[in-house]
PDB file of C-alpha atoms in Angstrom:
ATOM      1  CA  MET A   1      20.293  36.062  19.100  1.00  0.00           C
ATOM      2  CA  GLU A   2      18.016  33.011  19.155  1.00  0.00           C
ATOM      3  CA  SER A   3      19.150  30.214  16.847  1.00  0.00           C
ATOM      4  CA  VAL A   4      16.835  29.475  13.937  1.00  0.00           C
ATOM      5  CA  HIS A   5      16.770  25.843  15.078  1.00  0.00           C
ATOM      6  CA  GLU A   6      15.165  26.869  18.362  1.00  0.00           C
ATOM      7  CA  LEU A   7      12.316  28.876  16.835  1.00  0.00           C
ATOM      8  CA  ALA A   8       8.707  27.727  17.001  1.00  0.00           C
ATOM      9  CA  ASP A   9       7.064  26.480  13.819  1.00  0.00           C
ATOM     10  CA  ARG A  10       5.080  29.658  13.217  1.00  0.00           C
ATOM     11  CA  GLU A  11       8.141  31.828  13.622  1.00  0.00           C
ATOM     12  CA  LEU A  12      10.036  29.621  11.175  1.00  0.00           C
ATOM     13  CA  LEU A  13       7.256  29.991   8.623  1.00  0.00           C
ATOM     14  CA  THR A  14       7.199  33.758   9.133  1.00  0.00           C
ATOM     15  CA  ARG A  15      10.972  33.955   8.786  1.00  0.00           C
ATOM     16  CA  HIS A  16      10.781  31.922   5.579  1.00  0.00           C
ATOM     17  CA  ALA A  17       8.090  34.198   4.149  1.00  0.00           C
ATOM     18  CA  GLU A  18      10.318  37.163   4.975  1.00  0.00           C
ATOM     19  CA  GLY A  19      13.238  35.696   3.074  1.00  0.00           C
ATOM     20  CA  ASP A  20      15.195  33.674   5.632  1.00  0.00           C
ATOM     21  CA  ASP A  21      16.946  30.997   3.577  1.00  0.00           C
ATOM     22  CA  GLN A  22      17.327  28.557   6.493  1.00  0.00           C
ATOM     23  CA  ALA A  23      13.934  28.621   8.166  1.00  0.00           C
ATOM     24  CA  PHE A  24      12.011  26.364   5.788  1.00  0.00           C
ATOM     25  CA  ALA A  25      14.732  23.710   5.775  1.00  0.00           C
ATOM     26  CA  VAL A  26      14.573  23.574   9.573  1.00  0.00           C
ATOM     27  CA  LEU A  27      10.790  23.206   9.413  1.00  0.00           C
ATOM     28  CA  VAL A  28      11.079  20.373   6.904  1.00  0.00           C
ATOM     29  CA  ARG A  29      13.641  18.487   8.992  1.00  0.00           C
ATOM     30  CA  ARG A  30      11.472  18.892  12.061  1.00  0.00           C
ATOM     31  CA  HIS A  31       8.358  17.348  10.510  1.00  0.00           C
ATOM     32  CA  ARG A  32       9.627  15.227   7.624  1.00  0.00           C
ATOM     33  CA  GLU A  33       9.492  11.856   9.384  1.00  0.00           C
ATOM     34  CA  ARG A  34       5.851  12.185  10.419  1.00  0.00           C
ATOM     35  CA  LEU A  35       4.826  13.618   7.061  1.00  0.00           C
ATOM     36  CA  TRP A  36       6.617  10.781   5.284  1.00  0.00           C
ATOM     37  CA  ALA A  37       4.637   8.270   7.340  1.00  0.00           C
ATOM     38  CA  VAL A  38       1.402   9.880   6.181  1.00  0.00           C
ATOM     39  CA  ALA A  39       2.455   9.915   2.533  1.00  0.00           C
ATOM     40  CA  VAL A  40       3.670   6.325   2.431  1.00  0.00           C
ATOM     41  CA  ARG A  41       0.552   5.041   4.174  1.00  0.00           C
ATOM     42  CA  ILE A  42      -1.715   6.806   1.688  1.00  0.00           C
ATOM     43  CA  MET A  43       0.290   5.968  -1.423  1.00  0.00           C
ATOM     44  CA  ALA A  44       1.451   2.506  -0.240  1.00  0.00           C
ATOM     45  CA  ASP A  45       4.442   2.905  -2.512  1.00  0.00           C
ATOM     46  CA  PRO A  46       7.686   4.503  -1.285  1.00  0.00           C
ATOM     47  CA  GLU A  47       8.569   6.025  -4.654  1.00  0.00           C
ATOM     48  CA  GLU A  48       5.126   7.561  -5.138  1.00  0.00           C
ATOM     49  CA  ALA A  49       5.128   8.726  -1.515  1.00  0.00           C
ATOM     50  CA  SER A  50       8.478  10.440  -2.017  1.00  0.00           C
ATOM     51  CA  ASP A  51       7.186  12.246  -5.101  1.00  0.00           C
ATOM     52  CA  ALA A  52       4.010  13.312  -3.292  1.00  0.00           C
ATOM     53  CA  LEU A  53       6.029  14.587  -0.353  1.00  0.00           C
ATOM     54  CA  GLN A  54       8.236  16.649  -2.645  1.00  0.00           C
ATOM     55  CA  ASP A  55       5.106  18.090  -4.281  1.00  0.00           C
ATOM     56  CA  ALA A  56       3.787  18.971  -0.830  1.00  0.00           C
ATOM     57  CA  PHE A  57       6.984  20.656   0.328  1.00  0.00           C
ATOM     58  CA  LEU A  58       7.111  22.708  -2.850  1.00  0.00           C
ATOM     59  CA  SER A  59       3.500  23.795  -2.328  1.00  0.00           C
ATOM     60  CA  ALA A  60       4.195  24.687   1.292  1.00  0.00           C
ATOM     61  CA  PHE A  61       7.331  26.589   0.308  1.00  0.00           C
ATOM     62  CA  ARG A  62       5.340  28.716  -2.128  1.00  0.00           C
ATOM     63  CA  ALA A  63       2.261  29.131   0.086  1.00  0.00           C
ATOM     64  CA  ALA A  64       4.016  30.125   3.308  1.00  0.00           C
ATOM     65  CA  GLY A  65       3.112  33.788   2.882  1.00  0.00           C
ATOM     66  CA  ARG A  66      -0.587  32.881   2.799  1.00  0.00           C
ATOM     67  CA  PHE A  67      -0.549  30.962   6.079  1.00  0.00           C
ATOM     68  CA  ARG A  68      -3.055  32.700   8.365  1.00  0.00           C
ATOM     69  CA  GLY A  69      -2.344  30.897  11.599  1.00  0.00           C
ATOM     70  CA  GLU A  70      -5.828  29.404  11.878  1.00  0.00           C
ATOM     71  CA  ALA A  71      -4.291  25.990  12.570  1.00  0.00           C
ATOM     72  CA  GLN A  72      -0.975  24.730  13.837  1.00  0.00           C
ATOM     73  CA  VAL A  73       1.793  24.721  11.258  1.00  0.00           C
ATOM     74  CA  SER A  74       2.114  20.947  11.619  1.00  0.00           C
ATOM     75  CA  THR A  75      -1.599  20.532  10.844  1.00  0.00           C
ATOM     76  CA  TRP A  76      -1.249  22.836   7.839  1.00  0.00           C
ATOM     77  CA  LEU A  77       1.689  20.785   6.560  1.00  0.00           C
ATOM     78  CA  HIS A  78      -0.171  17.507   7.049  1.00  0.00           C
ATOM     79  CA  ARG A  79      -3.121  18.905   5.103  1.00  0.00           C
ATOM     80  CA  ILE A  80      -0.844  19.852   2.212  1.00  0.00           C
ATOM     81  CA  VAL A  81       0.683  16.362   2.185  1.00  0.00           C
ATOM     82  CA  VAL A  82      -2.736  14.667   2.181  1.00  0.00           C
ATOM     83  CA  ASN A  83      -3.871  16.911  -0.681  1.00  0.00           C
ATOM     84  CA  ALA A  84      -0.675  16.203  -2.630  1.00  0.00           C
ATOM     85  CA  CYS A  85      -1.299  12.474  -2.253  1.00  0.00           C
ATOM     86  CA  HIS A  86      -4.914  12.897  -3.368  1.00  0.00           C
ATOM     87  CA  ASP A  87      -3.811  14.831  -6.445  1.00  0.00           C
ATOM     88  CA  ARG A  88      -1.192  12.256  -7.401  1.00  0.00           C
ATOM     89  CA  LEU A  89      -3.640   9.384  -6.978  1.00  0.00           C
ATOM     90  CA  ARG A  90      -6.240  11.142  -9.081  1.00  0.00           C
ATOM     91  CA  ARG A  91      -3.786  12.031 -11.847  1.00  0.00           C
ATOM     92  CA  ARG A  92      -2.111   8.681 -12.126  1.00  0.00           C
ATOM     93  CA  LYS A  93      -4.857   6.427 -10.824  1.00  0.00           C
ATOM     94  CA  VAL A  94      -2.198   4.633  -8.810  1.00  0.00           C
ATOM     95  CA  ARG A  95      -3.023   1.220  -7.461  1.00  0.00           C
ATOM     96  CA  PRO A  96      -0.816   0.858  -4.359  1.00  0.00           C
ATOM     97  CA  ALA A  97       1.973  -1.648  -4.627  1.00  0.00           C
ATOM     98  CA  THR A  98       2.548  -4.322  -2.051  1.00  0.00           C
ATOM     99  CA  PRO A  99       3.919  -2.518   1.028  1.00  0.00           C
ATOM    100  CA  THR A 100       7.530  -3.179   1.830  1.00  0.00           C
ATOM    101  CA  GLU A 101       8.415  -4.690   5.163  1.00  0.00           C
ATOM    102  CA  GLY A 102       8.183  -1.977   7.798  1.00  0.00           C
ATOM    103  CA  GLU A 103       5.384  -0.258   5.879  1.00  0.00           C
ATOM    104  CA  THR A 104       2.672  -2.842   6.469  1.00  0.00           C
ATOM    105  CA  LEU A 105      -0.838  -1.600   5.843  1.00  0.00           C
ATOM    106  CA  ASP A 106      -2.414  -3.101   8.936  1.00  0.00           C
ATOM    107  CA  VAL A 107      -5.564  -1.319  10.087  1.00  0.00           C
ATOM    108  CA  MET A 108      -6.001  -4.010  12.719  1.00  0.00           C
ATOM    109  CA  ALA A 109      -2.556  -3.519  14.227  1.00  0.00           C
ATOM    110  CA  ASN A 110      -3.963  -3.192  17.722  1.00  0.00           C
ATOM    111  CA  ASP A 111      -5.658  -6.562  17.538  1.00  0.00           C
ATOM    112  CA  GLN A 112      -3.626  -9.243  19.286  1.00  0.00           C
ATOM    113  CA  ASP A 113      -4.619 -11.944  16.825  1.00  0.00           C
ATOM    114  CA  VAL A 114      -3.299  -9.950  13.872  1.00  0.00           C
ATOM    115  CA  ARG A 115      -0.138  -8.905  15.671  1.00  0.00           C
ATOM    116  CA  SER A 116       0.646 -12.573  16.169  1.00  0.00           C
ATOM    117  CA  GLY A 117       1.489 -12.487  12.441  1.00  0.00           C
ATOM    118  CA  SER A 118       4.996 -11.475  13.487  1.00  0.00           C
ATOM    119  CA  THR A 119       5.618 -15.177  14.093  1.00  0.00           C
ATOM    120  CA  ARG A 120       4.557 -16.178  10.604  1.00  0.00           C
ATOM    121  CA  ASP A 121       6.906 -16.613   7.719  1.00  0.00           C
ATOM    122  CA  HIS A 122       7.492 -13.824   5.236  1.00  0.00           C
ATOM    123  CA  ALA A 123       5.171 -15.272   2.590  1.00  0.00           C
ATOM    124  CA  SER A 124       2.258 -15.347   5.010  1.00  0.00           C
ATOM    125  CA  ARG A 125       2.891 -11.750   6.104  1.00  0.00           C
ATOM    126  CA  THR A 126       3.010 -10.608   2.496  1.00  0.00           C
ATOM    127  CA  GLU A 127      -0.292 -12.327   1.762  1.00  0.00           C
ATOM    128  CA  THR A 128      -1.886 -10.562   4.733  1.00  0.00           C
ATOM    129  CA  GLN A 129      -0.546  -7.209   3.528  1.00  0.00           C
ATOM    130  CA  ILE A 130      -2.050  -7.744   0.094  1.00  0.00           C
ATOM    131  CA  VAL A 131      -5.433  -8.695   1.555  1.00  0.00           C
ATOM    132  CA  VAL A 132      -5.517  -5.589   3.755  1.00  0.00           C
ATOM    133  CA  ARG A 133      -4.340  -3.362   0.912  1.00  0.00           C
ATOM    134  CA  ASP A 134      -7.035  -4.627  -1.436  1.00  0.00           C
ATOM    135  CA  ALA A 135      -9.703  -4.272   1.241  1.00  0.00           C
ATOM    136  CA  LEU A 136      -8.690  -0.659   1.862  1.00  0.00           C
ATOM    137  CA  GLU A 137      -8.749   0.081  -1.866  1.00  0.00           C
ATOM    138  CA  ASP A 138     -12.401  -0.976  -2.000  1.00  0.00           C
ATOM    139  CA  LEU A 139     -13.369   1.713   0.521  1.00  0.00           C
ATOM    140  CA  PRO A 140     -14.600   5.155  -0.525  1.00  0.00           C
ATOM    141  CA  HIS A 141     -11.700   7.583  -0.558  1.00  0.00           C
ATOM    142  CA  ASP A 142     -12.858   9.644   2.430  1.00  0.00           C
ATOM    143  CA  GLN A 143     -13.240   6.557   4.619  1.00  0.00           C
ATOM    144  CA  ARG A 144      -9.851   5.180   3.595  1.00  0.00           C
ATOM    145  CA  ILE A 145      -8.061   8.420   4.460  1.00  0.00           C
ATOM    146  CA  ALA A 146      -9.843   8.703   7.810  1.00  0.00           C
ATOM    147  CA  LEU A 147      -8.866   5.129   8.705  1.00  0.00           C
ATOM    148  CA  THR A 148      -5.300   5.756   7.541  1.00  0.00           C
ATOM    149  CA  LEU A 149      -4.905   8.704   9.882  1.00  0.00           C
ATOM    150  CA  VAL A 150      -6.767   7.329  12.910  1.00  0.00           C
ATOM    151  CA  ASP A 151      -6.293   3.557  12.871  1.00  0.00           C
ATOM    152  CA  MET A 152      -2.999   3.194  11.055  1.00  0.00           C
ATOM    153  CA  LEU A 153      -1.077   6.291  12.103  1.00  0.00           C
ATOM    154  CA  GLY A 154      -2.623   6.810  15.528  1.00  0.00           C
ATOM    155  CA  TYR A 155      -3.850  10.379  15.144  1.00  0.00           C
ATOM    156  CA  ARG A 156      -6.571  11.486  17.516  1.00  0.00           C
ATOM    157  CA  VAL A 157      -9.961  12.019  15.922  1.00  0.00           C
ATOM    158  CA  GLU A 158      -9.641  15.754  16.571  1.00  0.00           C
ATOM    159  CA  GLU A 159      -6.238  15.856  14.834  1.00  0.00           C
ATOM    160  CA  ALA A 160      -7.540  13.981  11.787  1.00  0.00           C
ATOM    161  CA  ALA A 161     -10.522  16.322  11.644  1.00  0.00           C
ATOM    162  CA  ALA A 162      -8.231  19.361  11.659  1.00  0.00           C
ATOM    163  CA  ILE A 163      -6.038  17.892   8.913  1.00  0.00           C
ATOM    164  CA  LEU A 164      -9.001  17.060   6.685  1.00  0.00           C
ATOM    165  CA  GLU A 165     -10.926  20.211   7.634  1.00  0.00           C
ATOM    166  CA  VAL A 166     -14.080  18.393   8.700  1.00  0.00           C
ATOM    167  CA  ALA A 167     -15.925  17.981  11.994  1.00  0.00           C
ATOM    168  CA  SER A 168     -14.752  15.383  14.511  1.00  0.00           C
ATOM    169  CA  GLY A 169     -18.102  13.645  14.182  1.00  0.00           C
ATOM    170  CA  THR A 170     -17.490  13.255  10.461  1.00  0.00           C
ATOM    171  CA  ILE A 171     -14.192  11.483  11.112  1.00  0.00           C
ATOM    172  CA  LYS A 172     -15.863   9.169  13.643  1.00  0.00           C
ATOM    173  CA  SER A 173     -18.613   8.375  11.151  1.00  0.00           C
ATOM    174  CA  ARG A 174     -16.182   7.721   8.303  1.00  0.00           C
ATOM    175  CA  CYS A 175     -14.056   5.444  10.473  1.00  0.00           C
ATOM    176  CA  ALA A 176     -17.079   3.534  11.717  1.00  0.00           C
ATOM    177  CA  ARG A 177     -18.440   2.996   8.221  1.00  0.00           C
ATOM    178  CA  GLY A 178     -15.008   2.054   6.926  1.00  0.00           C
ATOM    179  CA  ARG A 179     -14.406  -0.500   9.677  1.00  0.00           C
ATOM    180  CA  SER A 180     -17.837  -1.987   9.078  1.00  0.00           C
ATOM    181  CA  LYS A 181     -17.071  -2.429   5.383  1.00  0.00           C
ATOM    182  CA  LEU A 182     -13.617  -3.859   6.083  1.00  0.00           C
ATOM    183  CA  LEU A 183     -14.801  -6.442   8.579  1.00  0.00           C
ATOM    184  CA  PRO A 184     -16.198  -9.018   6.098  1.00  0.00           C
ATOM    185  CA  SER A 185     -12.974  -8.909   4.076  1.00  0.00           C
ATOM    186  CA  LEU A 186     -10.619  -9.120   7.057  1.00  0.00           C
ATOM    187  CA  ALA A 187     -12.553 -11.240   9.534  1.00  0.00           C
ATOM    188  CA  HIS A 188     -10.568 -14.336   8.589  1.00  0.00           C
ATOM    189  CA  LEU A 189      -7.375 -12.600   9.733  1.00  0.00           C
ATOM    190  CA  ARG A 190      -8.748 -12.478  13.272  1.00  0.00           C
ATOM    191  CA  ASN A 191      -9.669 -16.152  13.305  1.00  0.00           C
ATOM    192  CA  PRO A 192      -7.392 -18.009  10.897  1.00  0.00           C
ATOM    193  CA  PRO A 193      -8.113 -21.712  10.339  1.00  0.00           C
ATOM    194  CA  PRO A 194      -5.940 -24.132  12.307  1.00  0.00           C
ATOM    195  CA  PRO A 195      -2.870 -25.323  10.399  1.00  0.00           C
ATOM    196  CA  GLN A 196      -3.144 -28.694   8.709  1.00  0.00           C
ATOM    197  CA  ASP A 197      -1.043 -31.496  10.171  1.00  0.00           C
ATOM    198  CA  VAL A 198       0.998 -32.554   7.176  1.00  0.00           C
ATOM    199  CA  THR A 199       2.622 -35.374   9.133  1.00  0.00           C
ATOM    200  CA  SER A 200      -0.550 -37.409   8.874  1.00  0.00           C
ATOM    201  CA  GLU A 201      -1.185 -39.277   5.615  1.00  0.00           C
ATOM    202  CA  ARG A 202      -4.760 -37.974   5.470  1.00  0.00           C
ATOM    203  CA  GLY A 203      -3.995 -34.488   6.767  1.00  0.00           C
ATOM    204  CA  GLY A 204      -5.769 -32.878   9.701  1.00  0.00           C
ATOM    205  CA  VAL A 205      -5.111 -33.953  13.255  1.00  0.00           C
ATOM    206  CA  ASN A 206      -2.831 -36.917  13.578  1.00  0.00           C
ATOM    207  CA  PRO A 207      -4.738 -39.432  15.743  1.00  0.00           C
ATOM    208  CA  SER A 208      -1.476 -40.729  17.142  1.00  0.00           C
TER     209      SER A 208
END
């Protein structure tokens, strides 16, 4: 007999709906890491992300019997996580905390100038994280979520569209508008001013 650990996602969900007491746990272990990444990026707070993820798993556990197979199980789970995060943000009006190291909210992560921040000291990195976080918070909610999925987590436009149940063109438009609004706030991160030479009495470039 095929081991429950070897079953496809849809079969696991079906088994769970039929009363298998192991199937859902296997499904959770299989997708938890990726779903956690989504939750923590949206909530920007590990504790809030953990609570949202638990809400999502409970919802999925209860709704398994209503899954119609119109999307992949992984897409369905991602959608539930995004909705759980939305609900928690609406209820508590959470303002994301400063991301912990390893959870940097960096929508410009593919830009070489920003990635050079790895050579900066911790204080400088933290300041950059706060700037990016605040800039994201100023975006309309739909644009922020689209950018989170596409630019920060690396989902394809088509995948983000399936998760959010909108057209691919809508995701492209939201990302484009979001990036345009972010640019004025984050442009200085691309071209930081040259460091001041503190060895000179007057500052600036030491003529010697």
